[in-house]
Coordinates of C-alpha atoms and ligand atoms in Angstrom, one line a residue:
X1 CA -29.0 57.3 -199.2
X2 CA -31.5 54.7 -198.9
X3 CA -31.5 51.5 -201.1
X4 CA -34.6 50.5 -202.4
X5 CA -35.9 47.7 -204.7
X6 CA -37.2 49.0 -207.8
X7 CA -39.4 46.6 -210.2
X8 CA -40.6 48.8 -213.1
X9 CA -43.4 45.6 -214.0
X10 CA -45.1 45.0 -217.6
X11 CA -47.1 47.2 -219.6
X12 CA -46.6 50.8 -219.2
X13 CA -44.7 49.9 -216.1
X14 CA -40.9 51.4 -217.9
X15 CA -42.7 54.7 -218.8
X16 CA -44.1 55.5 -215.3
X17 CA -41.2 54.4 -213.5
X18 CA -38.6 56.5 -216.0
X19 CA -41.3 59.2 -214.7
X20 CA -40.7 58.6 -211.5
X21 CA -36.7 58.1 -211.3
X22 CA -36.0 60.7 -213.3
X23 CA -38.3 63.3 -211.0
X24 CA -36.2 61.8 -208.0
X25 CA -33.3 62.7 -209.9
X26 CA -34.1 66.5 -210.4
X27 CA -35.5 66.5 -206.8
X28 CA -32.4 65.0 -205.6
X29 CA -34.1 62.2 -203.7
X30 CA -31.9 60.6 -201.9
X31 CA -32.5 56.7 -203.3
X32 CA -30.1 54.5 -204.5
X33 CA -32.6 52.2 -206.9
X34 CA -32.1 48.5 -206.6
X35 CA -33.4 47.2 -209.6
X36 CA -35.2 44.1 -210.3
X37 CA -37.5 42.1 -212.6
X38 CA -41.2 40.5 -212.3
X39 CA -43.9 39.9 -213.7
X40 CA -44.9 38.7 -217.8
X41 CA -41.7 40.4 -219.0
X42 CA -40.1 38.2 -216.0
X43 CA -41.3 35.3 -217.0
X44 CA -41.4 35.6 -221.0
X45 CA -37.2 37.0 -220.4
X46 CA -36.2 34.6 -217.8
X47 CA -38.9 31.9 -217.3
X48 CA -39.7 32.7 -213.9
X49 CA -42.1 35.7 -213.1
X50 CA -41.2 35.9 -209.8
X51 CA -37.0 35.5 -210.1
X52 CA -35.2 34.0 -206.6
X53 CA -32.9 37.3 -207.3
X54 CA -35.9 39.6 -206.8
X55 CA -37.0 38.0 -203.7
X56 CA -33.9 38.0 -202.4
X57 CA -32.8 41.7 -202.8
X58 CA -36.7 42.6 -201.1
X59 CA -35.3 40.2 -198.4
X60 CA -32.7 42.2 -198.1
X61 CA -33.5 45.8 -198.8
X62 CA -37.2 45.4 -197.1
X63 CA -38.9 48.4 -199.1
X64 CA -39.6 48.5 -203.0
X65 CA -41.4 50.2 -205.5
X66 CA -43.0 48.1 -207.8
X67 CA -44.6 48.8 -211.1
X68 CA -47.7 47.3 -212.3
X69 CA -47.8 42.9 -213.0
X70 CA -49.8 41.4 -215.7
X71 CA -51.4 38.4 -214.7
X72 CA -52.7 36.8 -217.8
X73 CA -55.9 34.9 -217.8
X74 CA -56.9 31.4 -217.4
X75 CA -54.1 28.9 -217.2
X76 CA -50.4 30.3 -217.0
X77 CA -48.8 32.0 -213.6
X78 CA -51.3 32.8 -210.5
X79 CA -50.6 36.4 -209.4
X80 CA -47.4 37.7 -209.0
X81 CA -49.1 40.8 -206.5
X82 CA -50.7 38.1 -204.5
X83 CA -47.7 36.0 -204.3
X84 CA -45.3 39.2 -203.3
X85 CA -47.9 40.0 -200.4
X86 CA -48.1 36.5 -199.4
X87 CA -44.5 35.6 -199.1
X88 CA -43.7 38.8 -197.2
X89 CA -47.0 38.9 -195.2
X90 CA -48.0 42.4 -196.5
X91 CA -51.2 42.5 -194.2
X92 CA -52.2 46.4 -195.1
X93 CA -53.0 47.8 -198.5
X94 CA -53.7 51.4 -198.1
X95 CA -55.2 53.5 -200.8
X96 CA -55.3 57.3 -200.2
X97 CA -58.1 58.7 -202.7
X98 CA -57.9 62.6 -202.9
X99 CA -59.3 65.8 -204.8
X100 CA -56.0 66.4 -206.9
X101 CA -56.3 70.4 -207.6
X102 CA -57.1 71.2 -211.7
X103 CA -58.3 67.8 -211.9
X104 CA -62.5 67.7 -212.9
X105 CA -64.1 65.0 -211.3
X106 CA -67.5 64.5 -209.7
X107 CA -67.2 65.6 -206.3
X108 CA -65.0 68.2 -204.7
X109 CA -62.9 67.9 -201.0
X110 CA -62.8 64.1 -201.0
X111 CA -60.3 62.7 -198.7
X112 CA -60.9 59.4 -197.6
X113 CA -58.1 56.4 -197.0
X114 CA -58.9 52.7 -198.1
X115 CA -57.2 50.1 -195.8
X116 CA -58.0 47.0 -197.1
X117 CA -56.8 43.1 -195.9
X118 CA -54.1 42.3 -198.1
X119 CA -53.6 38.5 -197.5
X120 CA -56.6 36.6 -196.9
X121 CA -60.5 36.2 -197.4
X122 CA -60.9 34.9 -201.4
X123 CA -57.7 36.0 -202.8
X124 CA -55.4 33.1 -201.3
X125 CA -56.3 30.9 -204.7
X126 CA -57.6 27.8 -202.8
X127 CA -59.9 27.2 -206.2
X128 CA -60.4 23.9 -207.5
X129 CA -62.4 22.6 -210.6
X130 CA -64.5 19.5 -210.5
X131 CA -64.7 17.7 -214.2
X132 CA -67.6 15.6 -213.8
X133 CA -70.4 17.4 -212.7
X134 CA -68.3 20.5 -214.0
X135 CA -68.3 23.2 -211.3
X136 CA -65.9 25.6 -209.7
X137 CA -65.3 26.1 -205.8
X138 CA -62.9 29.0 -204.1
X139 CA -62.1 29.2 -200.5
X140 CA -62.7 32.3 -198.4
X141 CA -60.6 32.9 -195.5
X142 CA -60.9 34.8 -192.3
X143 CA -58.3 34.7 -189.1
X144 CA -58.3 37.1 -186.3
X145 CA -55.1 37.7 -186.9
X146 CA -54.9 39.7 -190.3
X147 CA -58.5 40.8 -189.5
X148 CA -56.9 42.6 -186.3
X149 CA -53.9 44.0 -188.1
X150 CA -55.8 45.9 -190.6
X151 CA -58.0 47.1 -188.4
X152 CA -55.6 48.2 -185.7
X153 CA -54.0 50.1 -188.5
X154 CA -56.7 52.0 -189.8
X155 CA -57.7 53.0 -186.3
X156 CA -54.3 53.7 -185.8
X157 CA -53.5 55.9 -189.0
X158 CA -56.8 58.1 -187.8
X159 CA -55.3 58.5 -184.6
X160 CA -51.9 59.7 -185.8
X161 CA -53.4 61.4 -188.6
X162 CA -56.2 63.8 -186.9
X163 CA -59.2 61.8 -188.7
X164 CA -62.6 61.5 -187.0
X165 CA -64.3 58.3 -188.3
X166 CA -63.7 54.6 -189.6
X167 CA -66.0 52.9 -191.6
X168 CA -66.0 49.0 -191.7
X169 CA -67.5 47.3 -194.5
X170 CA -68.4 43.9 -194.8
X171 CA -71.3 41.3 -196.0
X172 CA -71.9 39.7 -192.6
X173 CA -75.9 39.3 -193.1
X174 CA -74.6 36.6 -196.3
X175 CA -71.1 35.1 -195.1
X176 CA -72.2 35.1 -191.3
X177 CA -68.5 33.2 -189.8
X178 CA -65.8 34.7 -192.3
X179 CA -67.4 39.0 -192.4
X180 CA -68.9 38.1 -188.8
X181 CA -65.2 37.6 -187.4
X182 CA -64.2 40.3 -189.1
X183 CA -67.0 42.6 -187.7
X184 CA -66.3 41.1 -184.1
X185 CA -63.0 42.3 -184.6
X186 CA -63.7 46.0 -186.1
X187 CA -66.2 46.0 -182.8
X188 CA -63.3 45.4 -180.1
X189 CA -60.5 47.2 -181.6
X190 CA -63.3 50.3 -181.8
X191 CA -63.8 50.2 -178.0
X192 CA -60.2 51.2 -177.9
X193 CA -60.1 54.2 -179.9
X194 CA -63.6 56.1 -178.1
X195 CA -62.3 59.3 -179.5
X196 CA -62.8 58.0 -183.4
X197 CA -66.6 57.9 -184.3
X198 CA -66.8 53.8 -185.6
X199 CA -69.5 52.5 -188.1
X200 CA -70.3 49.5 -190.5
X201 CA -72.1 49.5 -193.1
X202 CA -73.2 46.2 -195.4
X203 CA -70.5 46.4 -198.5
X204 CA -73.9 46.6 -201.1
X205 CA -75.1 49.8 -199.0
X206 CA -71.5 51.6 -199.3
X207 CA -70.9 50.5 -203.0
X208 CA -73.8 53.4 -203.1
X209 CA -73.4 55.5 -200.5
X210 CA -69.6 56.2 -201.1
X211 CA -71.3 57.3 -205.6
X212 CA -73.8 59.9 -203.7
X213 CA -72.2 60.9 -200.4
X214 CA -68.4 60.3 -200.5
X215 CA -67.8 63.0 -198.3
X216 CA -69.2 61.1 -195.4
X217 CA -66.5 58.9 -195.3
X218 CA -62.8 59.3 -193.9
X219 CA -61.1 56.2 -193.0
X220 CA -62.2 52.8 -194.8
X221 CA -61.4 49.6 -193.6
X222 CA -62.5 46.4 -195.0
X223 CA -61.6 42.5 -196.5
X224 CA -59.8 42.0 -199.7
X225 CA -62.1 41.3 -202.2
X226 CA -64.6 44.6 -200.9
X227 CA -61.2 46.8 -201.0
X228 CA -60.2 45.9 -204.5
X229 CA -63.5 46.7 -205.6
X230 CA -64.8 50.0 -203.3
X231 CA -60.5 51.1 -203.6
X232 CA -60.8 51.4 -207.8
X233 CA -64.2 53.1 -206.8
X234 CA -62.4 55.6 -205.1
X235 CA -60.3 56.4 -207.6
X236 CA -63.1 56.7 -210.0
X237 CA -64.1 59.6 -207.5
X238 CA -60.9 61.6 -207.6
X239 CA -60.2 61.3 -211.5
X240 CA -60.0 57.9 -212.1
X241 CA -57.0 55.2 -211.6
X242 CA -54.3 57.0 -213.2
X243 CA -54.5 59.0 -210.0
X244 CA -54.0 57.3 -207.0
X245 CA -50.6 55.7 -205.4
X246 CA -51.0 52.7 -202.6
X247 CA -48.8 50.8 -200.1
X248 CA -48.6 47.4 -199.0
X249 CA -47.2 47.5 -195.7
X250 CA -46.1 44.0 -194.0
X251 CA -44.3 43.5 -190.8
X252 CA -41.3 42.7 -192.5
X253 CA -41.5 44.7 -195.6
X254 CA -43.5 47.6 -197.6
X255 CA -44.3 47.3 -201.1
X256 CA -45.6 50.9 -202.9
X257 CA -47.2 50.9 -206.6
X258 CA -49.9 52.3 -208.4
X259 CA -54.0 51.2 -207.8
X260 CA -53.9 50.8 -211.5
X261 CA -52.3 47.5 -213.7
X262 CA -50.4 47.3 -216.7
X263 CA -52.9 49.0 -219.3
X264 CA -51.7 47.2 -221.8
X265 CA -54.3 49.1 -224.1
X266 CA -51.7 52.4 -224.1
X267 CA -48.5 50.2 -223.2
X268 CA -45.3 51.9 -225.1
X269 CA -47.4 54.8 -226.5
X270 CA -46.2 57.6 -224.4
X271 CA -49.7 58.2 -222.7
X272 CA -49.3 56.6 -219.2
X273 CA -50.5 58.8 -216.4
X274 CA -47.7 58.8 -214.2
X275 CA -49.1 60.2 -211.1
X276 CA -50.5 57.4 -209.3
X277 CA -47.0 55.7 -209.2
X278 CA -45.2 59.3 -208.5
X279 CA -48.0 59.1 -205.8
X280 CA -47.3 55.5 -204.8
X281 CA -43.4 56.7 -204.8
X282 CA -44.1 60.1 -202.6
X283 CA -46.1 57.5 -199.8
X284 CA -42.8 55.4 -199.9
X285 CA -40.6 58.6 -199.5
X286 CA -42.9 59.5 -196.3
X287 CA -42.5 55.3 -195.2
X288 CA -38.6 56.1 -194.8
X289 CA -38.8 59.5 -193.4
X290 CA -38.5 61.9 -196.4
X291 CA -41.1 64.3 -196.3
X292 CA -39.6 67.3 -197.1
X293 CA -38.1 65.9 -200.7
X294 CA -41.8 64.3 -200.6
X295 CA -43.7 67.5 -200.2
X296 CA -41.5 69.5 -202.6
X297 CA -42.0 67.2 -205.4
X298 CA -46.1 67.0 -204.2
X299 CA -46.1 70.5 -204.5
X300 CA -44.3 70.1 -207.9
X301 CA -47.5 67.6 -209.7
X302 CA -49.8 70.0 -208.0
X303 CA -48.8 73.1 -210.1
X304 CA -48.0 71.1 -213.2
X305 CA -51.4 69.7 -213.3
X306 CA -52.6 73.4 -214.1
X307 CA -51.2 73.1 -217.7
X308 CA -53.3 70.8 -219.7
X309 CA -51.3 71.0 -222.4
X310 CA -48.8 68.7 -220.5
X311 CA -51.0 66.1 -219.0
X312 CA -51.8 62.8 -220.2
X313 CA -54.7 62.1 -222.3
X314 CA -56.9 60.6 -219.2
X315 CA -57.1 63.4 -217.4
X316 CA -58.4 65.7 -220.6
X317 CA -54.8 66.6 -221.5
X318 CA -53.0 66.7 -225.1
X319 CA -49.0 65.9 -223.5
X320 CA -47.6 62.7 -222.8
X321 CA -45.9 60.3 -219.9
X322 CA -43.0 62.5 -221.0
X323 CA -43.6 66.1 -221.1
X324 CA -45.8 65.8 -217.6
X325 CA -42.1 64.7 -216.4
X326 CA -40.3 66.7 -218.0
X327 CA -42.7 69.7 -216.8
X328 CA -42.5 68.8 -212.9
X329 CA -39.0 68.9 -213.6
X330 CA -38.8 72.1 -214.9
X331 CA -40.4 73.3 -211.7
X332 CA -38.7 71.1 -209.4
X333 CA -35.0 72.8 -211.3
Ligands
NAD1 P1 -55.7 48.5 -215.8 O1 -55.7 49.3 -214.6 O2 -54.4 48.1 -216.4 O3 -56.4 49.4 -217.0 C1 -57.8 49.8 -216.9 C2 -58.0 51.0 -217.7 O4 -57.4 52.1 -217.1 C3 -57.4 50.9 -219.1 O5 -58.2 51.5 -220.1 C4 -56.1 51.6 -219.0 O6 -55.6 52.2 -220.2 C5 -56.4 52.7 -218.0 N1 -55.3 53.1 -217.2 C6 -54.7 52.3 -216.2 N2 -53.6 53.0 -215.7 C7 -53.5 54.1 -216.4 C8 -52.6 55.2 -216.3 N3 -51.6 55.2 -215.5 N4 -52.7 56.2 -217.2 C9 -53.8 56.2 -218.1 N5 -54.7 55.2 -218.2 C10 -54.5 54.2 -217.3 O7 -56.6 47.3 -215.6 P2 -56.8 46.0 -216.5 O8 -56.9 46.3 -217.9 O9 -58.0 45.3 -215.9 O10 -55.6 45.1 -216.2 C11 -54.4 44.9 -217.1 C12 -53.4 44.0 -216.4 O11 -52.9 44.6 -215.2 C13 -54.0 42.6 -216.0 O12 -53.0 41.7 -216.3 C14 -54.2 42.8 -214.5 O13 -54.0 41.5 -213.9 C15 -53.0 43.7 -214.1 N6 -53.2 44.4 -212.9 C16 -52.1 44.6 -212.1 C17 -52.2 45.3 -210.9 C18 -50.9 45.5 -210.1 O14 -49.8 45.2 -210.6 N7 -51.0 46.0 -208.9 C19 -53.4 45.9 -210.6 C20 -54.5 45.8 -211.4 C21 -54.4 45.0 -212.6

């Protein structure tokens, strides 16, 4: 049995992670859920959104599934995401977008892998506000250090993974030092991987390249603000964001959960997609060495996606959160 940390998050974070523990269940996954809070309901519940308890037990435990955080706008708590992959140094967010079989979308065959820097460049809230002439100013940072460890691990996923090319993409024409150092880096980590064709393209040029050719790309690596953006873009490709699982992987710990947030639009309604947390959960099941439970309950979604009259709404379907579970487990029994 392996312990993991599981936050089910705000929103329609409790429907998609029932979906997802009770699948395990039927599969027999062998996970023994830890099971903490953060997030809104954190905070609203016990005034903290980010509890000491919950810190502690990913401390402890090092791998947790965590379902989606509302960060509400303006002037309450910064980020709990940020401050999760901060704290445990959760350099590499990977987003797998791929063709899902029965699913319509615009392109066919797209495969492509998104690793984008999780802990730097304009996401580290270094933002002030200046009252008197009244403007705003936020802090972009670049080391070599988290530029290297992302991009040493896409090169490094192709190579273990049979892929051909990685695309960096940047804005080094506009922010010459902070995407320049990042380019330098993507340049010298390339000249050790000869075998895996390297490229960069300008983050404007692939914003429209990856709409009209997406299946020129393989392996994406970029900075955090161009992965947030060209990773939801991805989705879009493949279906859209209720479709696509990511991992945040640190030296110390891994944190999985859905691309999406906490919808709060279809929150308790029974209508949450729940395969890009299953998706999320399936990349953590692989993380610890479980691929055969994680293929078998892969192979599970795959068929169940055939019967629209189980799927969720987004995906053109007339079920629920709960009959799309209860169908997989119906195969999976
Ligand atoms: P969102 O991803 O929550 O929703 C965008 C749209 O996609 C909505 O119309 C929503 O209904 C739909 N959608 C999202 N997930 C879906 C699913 N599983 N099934 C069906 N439809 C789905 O984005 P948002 O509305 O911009 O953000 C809402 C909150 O989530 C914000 O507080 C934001 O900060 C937070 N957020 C959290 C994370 C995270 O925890 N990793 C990521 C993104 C946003």
């Amino acid at each position: 049995m392996h312990d993991i940390v599981l936050i089910p998050g705000d929103g329609i974070g409790p429907e998609i992670t029932k979906a997802v523990t009770t699948i395990f269940q039927e599969a027999k996954a062998p996970i023994n859920w830890i099971e903490c809070s953060a997030g809104l309901s954190a905070h609203e519940e016990l005034g903290n959104p980010l509890p000491e308890e919950t810190l502690e037990a990913i401390k402890k435990y090092r791998i947790a599934l965590k379902g989606p955080l509302t960060t509400p706008v303006g002037a309450s708590f910064r980020s709990i995401n940020v401050a999760l992959r901060k704290k445990f140094k959760l350099h590499s967010n990977i987003r797998p977008a791929k063709t899902l079989p029965h699913i319509e979308s615009r392109f066919d065959n797209i495969d492509l892998v998104m690793f984008r820097e999780n802990t730097e460049g304009l996401y580290i809230g270094k933002e002030k506000w200046i009252q008197e002439d009244e403007h705003a100013e936020s802090i972009a940072v670049v080391t070599r250090e988290a530029s290297e460890k992302i991009v040493r691990a896409a090169f490094e996923y192709a190579k273990n993974n049979g892929r051909k090319k990685v695309t960096l993409v940047h804005k080094a024409n506009i922010l010459k030092y902070t995407c320049g150092l990042f380019m330098e880096v993507g340049e010298q980590i390339a000249a050790e991987y000869p075998e895996i064709e390297y490229e960069d393209l300008i983050v404007d040029n692939m914003a429209m390249q990856m709409v009209m050719y997406p299946n020129k790309y393989d392996v994406i690596v970029t900075t955090n603000l161009f992965g947030d953006i060209l990773s939801d873009l991805a989705s879009g490709l493949v279906g859209g964001l209720g479709l696509t699982g990511a991992a945040n992987i640190g030296d110390d710990a891994a944190i999985f959960e859905a691309v999406h947030g906490s919808a709060p639009d279809i929150a308790g309604q029974n209508k949450a997609n729940p395969i890009a947390f299953l998706l999320s959960s399936l990349m953590l099941l692989e993380y610890i060495g479980e691929q055969e439970v994680a293929d078998t309950i892969r192979q599970a979604i795959y068929e169940t996606l055939a019967d629209k009259s189980v799927c969720t709404p987004d995906i053109g379907g007339s079920g629920s959160t709960t009959t799309f579970t209860e169908a997989v487990c119906e195969r999976l029994a």
